[in-house]
Amino acid sequence: METLLLAPDDVSASADLPAVIDAVESAFGAYARGDVQMPAKSYIDLPQHDGDFRSMPAYIDVTDSEGWEAAGVKWVNSHPRNPDDHDLPTVMGTMIYSDPETALPLAILDGTTLTRLRTGAAAAVATRHLAREDATSLGLVGAGIQSHTQLEAIAEVRDIETVVVADLDEEAIRDVIDRYGDDFDVREGTVAEAAACDVVSTTTPVRDPIVESVGDRTHVNAMGADAEGKQELADEVLLNAKLVIDDHAQCTHSGEINVPYSAGTLDDDDIFAELGEVVAGDKPGREPDDGVTVFDSTGLAIQDVAASHVVYESAREHDIGTGFALVGTET
C-alpha cells in the first residue's frame, strides 16, 4: 500500500473544518478517559543555530459512535532567524500519520497547515463548552495567520456577527478585514475593545501581559503562550476566571499560566479543569452563573493526530495527494 504525500494545499483541501473540530473534541474526550497515549514533547536544542526541534507523538482510540483509532508523530521546529537569514518560515512541521494495526505510514502531511487547523479547532471546542450560547462578538488580539483560523473555527460553533481586531501591524488588520469583511462586521479596535467581546482569542508572542481586563461574561482562548516566560493575560484576569487548561504539565511549564504558576501567584486550586474533563462530562462547562472563562491552550499531539485522521480519510475519498512507495515489500 502506498503512502500519501499531502502538501499544504492538499491538507487545506481535505480539511473539512467542522469535522476537524469534532475529531479534536473526540480526542480531548478520549484523553480524559485514558484512551490515548501521549508521551511528553521532546526537544533537541540547537543554540548554535538559534533554534530547536520538537517531536510530538500520540495514539488515540476513540470509542464513540464514530469510533476510530489513529497514531502519528509531528516533527516541528522553531528557528527565529529563518525568515531573515534563509527566507524560510520560523516554524515548520511535518506529520507522519500511521496505521496503528500495521504501523504502515499512511501519510506524510504538511504539519504547518495542520497545526493552524488543529489550533483553531481546539479553540472552537473550548468555545463550544465554555462560551455563552448567545455569543455574537469575537475579539482577535493579534491579527496573524492563526487569527484567521480562530475566526473560521469559532464561527462554526457560535453565531458570530461582529469581529474586533487589535494588532500593532495595520497591514495584518487590513488582511483580516479584507478577507472576512463580506461575512462579518469586522473592524479595527484597541486591545481593550477586542477583549470586551463575548469571545476573545489571543494569539500574540508577548512576554508582558497586554490584556488587562475582559468583559464580565467573556470567554477567552489564550493561544499565544508557547514557551516559558510568555503571558498575554494579566494575573487578575486569570485569577478571577473559571480556568480550563489543555494539559497540566504543558500549561504550567509553557502555557498562559506558566509565569504566575511559577511565581506562586496561581496554583492548582485556581485551575478548574482540563478541557478533556469538560468534554467527557466529568466537569461542567459553561454554567448560568459563570462570569469570565479562560482556556489555556499549549497544543497537544492528540490534536495533530485527530486532524490528520480527518484530512487523510478525506484525501483518500477524494483522490487528493500523491501516492508513493515509501515502504518496500519484504521477500
mmCIF file of C-alpha atoms in Angstrom, residues 15-271:
data_model
loop_
_atom_site.group_PDB
_atom_site.id
_atom_site.type_symbol
_atom_site.label_atom_id
_atom_site.label_comp_id
_atom_site.label_asym_id
_atom_site.label_seq_id
_atom_site.Cartn_x
_atom_site.Cartn_y
_atom_site.Cartn_z
ATOM 1 C CA ALA A 15 -9.711 19.583 5.971
ATOM 2 C CA ASP A 16 -13.448 19.916 6.496
ATOM 3 C CA LEU A 17 -13.332 22.292 9.451
ATOM 4 C CA PRO A 18 -16.457 21.088 11.296
ATOM 5 C CA ALA A 19 -15.148 17.517 11.012
ATOM 6 C CA VAL A 20 -11.737 18.569 12.334
ATOM 7 C CA ILE A 21 -13.395 20.330 15.288
ATOM 8 C CA ASP A 22 -15.445 17.228 16.099
ATOM 9 C CA ALA A 23 -12.399 14.951 15.812
ATOM 10 C CA VAL A 24 -10.340 17.181 18.096
ATOM 11 C CA GLU A 25 -13.226 17.247 20.572
ATOM 12 C CA SER A 26 -13.357 13.434 20.494
ATOM 13 C CA ALA A 27 -9.601 13.327 21.099
ATOM 14 C CA PHE A 28 -9.922 15.512 24.203
ATOM 15 C CA GLY A 29 -12.670 13.243 25.496
ATOM 16 C CA ALA A 30 -10.525 10.159 24.869
ATOM 17 C CA TYR A 31 -7.669 11.859 26.716
ATOM 18 C CA ALA A 32 -9.848 12.331 29.796
ATOM 19 C CA ARG A 33 -10.963 8.691 29.651
ATOM 20 C CA GLY A 34 -7.380 7.440 29.433
ATOM 21 C CA ASP A 35 -7.794 6.158 25.868
ATOM 22 C CA VAL A 36 -4.738 7.907 24.462
ATOM 23 C CA GLN A 37 -1.002 7.534 24.715
ATOM 24 C CA MET A 38 0.849 10.843 24.539
ATOM 25 C CA PRO A 39 4.472 10.882 25.724
ATOM 26 C CA ALA A 40 5.852 14.250 26.733
ATOM 27 C CA LYS A 41 7.019 16.534 23.948
ATOM 28 C CA SER A 42 10.771 16.063 23.485
ATOM 29 C CA TYR A 43 13.221 18.777 22.470
ATOM 30 C CA ILE A 44 16.524 18.977 20.636
ATOM 31 C CA ASP A 45 18.056 22.364 21.420
ATOM 32 C CA LEU A 46 20.347 23.908 18.820
ATOM 33 C CA PRO A 47 21.672 27.155 20.322
ATOM 34 C CA GLN A 48 24.347 27.378 17.650
ATOM 35 C CA HIS A 49 21.514 27.857 15.140
ATOM 36 C CA ASP A 50 19.201 29.775 17.495
ATOM 37 C CA GLY A 51 16.623 27.035 17.111
ATOM 38 C CA ASP A 52 15.218 23.729 18.252
ATOM 39 C CA PHE A 53 13.366 20.618 17.126
ATOM 40 C CA ARG A 54 10.360 19.117 18.928
ATOM 41 C CA SER A 55 8.782 15.692 18.489
ATOM 42 C CA MET A 56 5.130 15.151 19.397
ATOM 43 C CA PRO A 57 3.866 11.535 19.230
ATOM 44 C CA ALA A 58 0.410 10.279 20.132
ATOM 45 C CA TYR A 59 -2.068 7.425 19.790
ATOM 46 C CA ILE A 60 -5.854 7.837 20.116
ATOM 47 C CA ASP A 61 -8.627 5.264 20.498
ATOM 48 C CA VAL A 62 -11.998 6.942 20.070
ATOM 49 C CA THR A 63 -14.858 4.725 21.193
ATOM 50 C CA ASP A 64 -17.874 6.905 20.403
ATOM 51 C CA SER A 65 -20.386 6.250 17.611
ATOM 52 C CA GLU A 66 -17.777 7.328 15.070
ATOM 53 C CA GLY A 67 -15.188 5.023 16.637
ATOM 54 C CA TRP A 68 -11.685 5.185 15.173
ATOM 55 C CA GLU A 69 -8.080 4.838 16.220
ATOM 56 C CA ALA A 70 -5.066 6.672 14.911
ATOM 57 C CA ALA A 71 -1.408 7.298 15.604
ATOM 58 C CA GLY A 72 1.236 9.717 14.442
ATOM 59 C CA VAL A 73 4.113 11.992 15.281
ATOM 60 C CA LYS A 74 4.745 15.625 14.411
ATOM 61 C CA TRP A 75 8.308 16.836 13.918
ATOM 62 C CA VAL A 76 8.362 20.608 14.276
ATOM 63 C CA ASN A 77 10.935 23.332 14.778
ATOM 64 C CA SER A 78 11.366 26.913 15.873
ATOM 65 C CA HIS A 79 14.167 28.855 14.170
ATOM 66 C CA PRO A 80 13.518 32.608 14.614
ATOM 67 C CA ARG A 81 16.327 33.652 12.256
ATOM 68 C CA ASN A 82 14.919 31.687 9.333
ATOM 69 C CA PRO A 83 12.877 34.469 7.680
ATOM 70 C CA ASP A 84 15.762 36.962 7.568
ATOM 71 C CA ASP A 85 18.679 34.570 7.025
ATOM 72 C CA HIS A 86 17.227 31.822 4.865
ATOM 73 C CA ASP A 87 13.873 33.044 3.511
ATOM 74 C CA LEU A 88 12.157 30.193 5.376
ATOM 75 C CA PRO A 89 9.356 30.192 7.970
ATOM 76 C CA THR A 90 10.274 30.349 11.641
ATOM 77 C CA VAL A 91 8.162 27.271 12.324
ATOM 78 C CA MET A 92 7.806 24.283 10.004
ATOM 79 C CA GLY A 93 6.164 20.971 10.757
ATOM 80 C CA THR A 94 5.944 17.531 9.204
ATOM 81 C CA MET A 95 3.370 14.988 10.327
ATOM 82 C CA ILE A 96 3.716 11.220 9.886
ATOM 83 C CA TYR A 97 0.307 9.553 10.190
ATOM 84 C CA SER A 98 0.409 5.785 10.714
ATOM 85 C CA ASP A 99 -1.888 2.768 10.844
ATOM 86 C CA PRO A 100 -1.872 1.537 14.473
ATOM 87 C CA GLU A 101 -2.546 -2.064 13.412
ATOM 88 C CA THR A 102 0.321 -2.448 10.925
ATOM 89 C CA ALA A 103 2.491 0.630 11.610
ATOM 90 C CA LEU A 104 2.333 1.461 7.898
ATOM 91 C CA PRO A 105 2.915 5.207 7.373
ATOM 92 C CA LEU A 106 -0.377 6.072 5.723
ATOM 93 C CA ALA A 107 0.505 9.685 5.030
ATOM 94 C CA ILE A 108 3.142 12.359 5.340
ATOM 95 C CA LEU A 109 1.420 15.704 5.765
ATOM 96 C CA ASP A 110 2.390 19.342 5.862
ATOM 97 C CA GLY A 111 2.387 19.884 9.605
ATOM 98 C CA THR A 112 2.388 23.678 9.422
ATOM 99 C CA THR A 113 -1.061 23.905 7.846
ATOM 100 C CA LEU A 114 -2.214 21.058 10.067
ATOM 101 C CA THR A 115 -1.075 22.929 13.190
ATOM 102 C CA ARG A 116 -3.050 26.012 12.241
ATOM 103 C CA LEU A 117 -6.156 23.884 11.720
ATOM 104 C CA ARG A 118 -5.947 21.895 14.943
ATOM 105 C CA THR A 119 -5.162 25.020 16.981
ATOM 106 C CA GLY A 120 -8.262 26.737 15.668
ATOM 107 C CA ALA A 121 -10.240 23.559 16.285
ATOM 108 C CA ALA A 122 -9.143 23.415 19.929
ATOM 109 C CA ALA A 123 -10.329 26.990 20.461
ATOM 110 C CA ALA A 124 -13.644 26.072 18.859
ATOM 111 C CA VAL A 125 -14.035 23.071 21.183
ATOM 112 C CA ALA A 126 -13.320 25.262 24.215
ATOM 113 C CA THR A 127 -15.697 27.932 22.931
ATOM 114 C CA ARG A 128 -18.413 25.341 22.351
ATOM 115 C CA HIS A 129 -18.234 24.255 26.001
ATOM 116 C CA LEU A 130 -17.275 27.467 27.812
ATOM 117 C CA ALA A 131 -18.676 30.480 25.951
ATOM 118 C CA ARG A 132 -22.192 31.851 26.277
ATOM 119 C CA GLU A 133 -24.645 30.232 23.869
ATOM 120 C CA ASP A 134 -25.743 33.675 22.693
ATOM 121 C CA ALA A 135 -22.211 34.948 21.983
ATOM 122 C CA THR A 136 -22.159 37.038 18.795
ATOM 123 C CA SER A 137 -18.964 39.109 19.037
ATOM 124 C CA LEU A 138 -15.369 37.914 18.697
ATOM 125 C CA GLY A 139 -12.239 39.829 19.637
ATOM 126 C CA LEU A 140 -8.952 38.950 17.976
ATOM 127 C CA VAL A 141 -5.903 40.144 19.892
ATOM 128 C CA GLY A 142 -3.241 39.517 17.290
ATOM 129 C CA ALA A 143 -4.006 39.525 13.565
ATOM 130 C CA GLY A 144 -1.515 36.968 12.275
ATOM 131 C CA ILE A 145 -2.448 33.905 10.261
ATOM 132 C CA GLN A 146 -3.658 31.996 13.335
ATOM 133 C CA SER A 147 -6.271 34.677 13.946
ATOM 134 C CA HIS A 148 -7.842 33.725 10.599
ATOM 135 C CA THR A 149 -8.248 30.108 11.701
ATOM 136 C CA GLN A 150 -9.553 31.225 15.090
ATOM 137 C CA LEU A 151 -12.291 33.228 13.398
ATOM 138 C CA GLU A 152 -13.217 30.485 10.952
ATOM 139 C CA ALA A 153 -13.337 27.780 13.623
ATOM 140 C CA ILE A 154 -15.142 29.760 16.318
ATOM 141 C CA ALA A 155 -17.749 30.872 13.787
ATOM 142 C CA GLU A 156 -18.584 27.181 13.338
ATOM 143 C CA VAL A 157 -19.722 26.871 16.965
ATOM 144 C CA ARG A 158 -21.157 30.324 17.709
ATOM 145 C CA ASP A 159 -23.216 32.729 15.608
ATOM 146 C CA ILE A 160 -20.508 35.379 15.283
ATOM 147 C CA GLU A 161 -21.639 38.660 13.749
ATOM 148 C CA THR A 162 -19.108 41.259 14.921
ATOM 149 C CA VAL A 163 -15.298 40.911 14.915
ATOM 150 C CA VAL A 164 -12.930 43.407 16.581
ATOM 151 C CA VAL A 165 -9.258 43.085 15.600
ATOM 152 C CA ALA A 166 -6.347 44.533 17.585
ATOM 153 C CA ASP A 167 -2.738 44.425 16.410
ATOM 154 C CA LEU A 168 0.261 46.728 16.045
ATOM 155 C CA ASP A 169 0.510 45.724 12.378
ATOM 156 C CA GLU A 170 -2.020 47.737 10.371
ATOM 157 C CA GLU A 171 -1.442 45.587 7.287
ATOM 158 C CA ALA A 172 -2.294 42.425 9.224
ATOM 159 C CA ILE A 173 -5.524 44.028 10.441
ATOM 160 C CA ARG A 174 -6.356 45.064 6.893
ATOM 161 C CA ASP A 175 -5.819 41.484 5.717
ATOM 162 C CA VAL A 176 -8.415 40.232 8.222
ATOM 163 C CA ILE A 177 -10.896 42.947 7.260
ATOM 164 C CA ASP A 178 -10.417 42.335 3.526
ATOM 165 C CA ARG A 179 -10.722 38.578 3.849
ATOM 166 C CA TYR A 180 -13.720 38.388 6.170
ATOM 167 C CA GLY A 181 -15.479 41.726 5.753
ATOM 168 C CA ASP A 182 -18.149 40.277 3.471
ATOM 169 C CA ASP A 183 -19.190 37.656 6.026
ATOM 170 C CA PHE A 184 -18.841 39.558 9.302
ATOM 171 C CA ASP A 185 -18.892 43.115 10.599
ATOM 172 C CA VAL A 186 -15.111 43.376 11.012
ATOM 173 C CA ARG A 187 -13.436 46.479 12.415
ATOM 174 C CA GLU A 188 -10.160 47.563 13.949
ATOM 175 C CA GLY A 189 -10.124 48.230 17.677
ATOM 176 C CA THR A 190 -7.932 48.534 20.717
ATOM 177 C CA VAL A 191 -6.907 45.538 22.801
ATOM 178 C CA ALA A 192 -9.419 46.645 25.428
ATOM 179 C CA GLU A 193 -12.220 46.796 22.839
ATOM 180 C CA ALA A 194 -11.361 43.360 21.472
ATOM 181 C CA ALA A 195 -11.145 41.938 24.992
ATOM 182 C CA ALA A 196 -14.633 43.207 25.822
ATOM 183 C CA CYS A 197 -16.240 40.934 23.186
ATOM 184 C CA ASP A 198 -18.251 37.827 24.050
ATOM 185 C CA VAL A 199 -15.375 35.598 22.916
ATOM 186 C CA VAL A 200 -11.710 36.598 22.642
ATOM 187 C CA SER A 201 -8.776 34.754 21.095
ATOM 188 C CA THR A 202 -5.277 35.976 21.887
ATOM 189 C CA THR A 203 -2.534 34.844 19.515
ATOM 190 C CA THR A 204 0.449 37.061 20.280
ATOM 191 C CA PRO A 205 4.027 36.162 21.356
ATOM 192 C CA VAL A 206 4.253 38.733 24.154
ATOM 193 C CA ARG A 207 6.058 38.212 27.455
ATOM 194 C CA ASP A 208 4.344 41.055 29.299
ATOM 195 C CA PRO A 209 0.534 40.804 29.571
ATOM 196 C CA ILE A 210 -1.385 43.057 27.199
ATOM 197 C CA VAL A 211 -4.944 42.055 28.148
ATOM 198 C CA GLU A 212 -5.616 43.825 31.446
ATOM 199 C CA SER A 213 -9.358 43.203 31.626
ATOM 200 C CA VAL A 214 -12.163 41.466 29.720
ATOM 201 C CA GLY A 215 -15.948 41.622 29.606
ATOM 202 C CA ASP A 216 -17.973 40.427 32.593
ATOM 203 C CA ARG A 217 -19.000 37.198 30.808
ATOM 204 C CA THR A 218 -16.260 36.902 28.196
ATOM 205 C CA HIS A 219 -14.724 33.594 27.201
ATOM 206 C CA VAL A 220 -11.002 33.855 26.395
ATOM 207 C CA ASN A 221 -8.997 31.435 24.282
ATOM 208 C CA ALA A 222 -5.398 32.120 25.332
ATOM 209 C CA MET A 223 -3.455 30.629 22.433
ATOM 210 C CA GLY A 224 -0.238 32.643 22.182
ATOM 211 C CA ALA A 225 1.917 31.470 25.079
ATOM 212 C CA ASP A 226 4.026 28.523 23.954
ATOM 213 C CA ALA A 227 7.246 28.945 25.953
ATOM 214 C CA GLU A 228 8.414 29.778 29.448
ATOM 215 C CA GLY A 229 8.066 33.471 30.235
ATOM 216 C CA LYS A 230 5.245 34.204 27.781
ATOM 217 C CA GLN A 231 1.969 35.611 29.102
ATOM 218 C CA GLU A 232 -0.838 37.516 27.357
ATOM 219 C CA LEU A 233 -3.417 37.899 30.147
ATOM 220 C CA ALA A 234 -2.943 39.848 33.365
ATOM 221 C CA ASP A 235 -2.819 37.775 36.537
ATOM 222 C CA GLU A 236 -6.097 39.316 37.682
ATOM 223 C CA VAL A 237 -7.904 38.033 34.598
ATOM 224 C CA LEU A 238 -6.656 34.512 35.215
ATOM 225 C CA LEU A 239 -7.371 34.544 38.944
ATOM 226 C CA ASN A 240 -10.922 35.808 38.510
ATOM 227 C CA ALA A 241 -11.824 33.341 35.736
ATOM 228 C CA LYS A 242 -13.086 29.800 35.504
ATOM 229 C CA LEU A 243 -9.770 28.472 34.243
ATOM 230 C CA VAL A 244 -9.612 25.449 31.943
ATOM 231 C CA ILE A 245 -6.326 24.132 30.552
ATOM 232 C CA ASP A 246 -5.426 21.565 27.914
ATOM 233 C CA ASP A 247 -2.675 19.742 29.843
ATOM 234 C CA HIS A 248 -1.333 20.414 33.322
ATOM 235 C CA ALA A 249 2.329 19.650 32.622
ATOM 236 C CA GLN A 250 2.497 21.706 29.452
ATOM 237 C CA CYS A 251 0.451 24.656 30.691
ATOM 238 C CA THR A 252 2.382 25.058 33.934
ATOM 239 C CA HIS A 253 5.657 24.824 32.015
ATOM 240 C CA SER A 254 4.968 26.922 28.921
ATOM 241 C CA GLY A 255 1.304 27.908 28.709
ATOM 242 C CA GLU A 256 -0.531 31.092 29.585
ATOM 243 C CA ILE A 257 -0.383 30.279 33.297
ATOM 244 C CA ASN A 258 3.330 29.407 33.422
ATOM 245 C CA VAL A 259 4.546 32.741 34.799
ATOM 246 C CA PRO A 260 2.036 33.217 37.648
ATOM 247 C CA TYR A 261 2.190 29.473 38.424
ATOM 248 C CA SER A 262 5.987 29.575 38.742
ATOM 249 C CA ALA A 263 5.738 32.671 40.944
ATOM 250 C CA GLY A 264 3.167 31.058 43.204
ATOM 251 C CA THR A 265 0.569 33.690 42.333
ATOM 252 C CA LEU A 266 -1.642 30.984 40.868
ATOM 253 C CA ASP A 267 -1.766 27.349 41.965
ATOM 254 C CA ASP A 268 -3.655 24.134 41.270
ATOM 255 C CA ASP A 269 -6.636 25.313 43.314
ATOM 256 C CA ASP A 270 -7.139 28.071 40.738
ATOM 257 C CA ILE A 271 -7.395 25.579 37.850
#
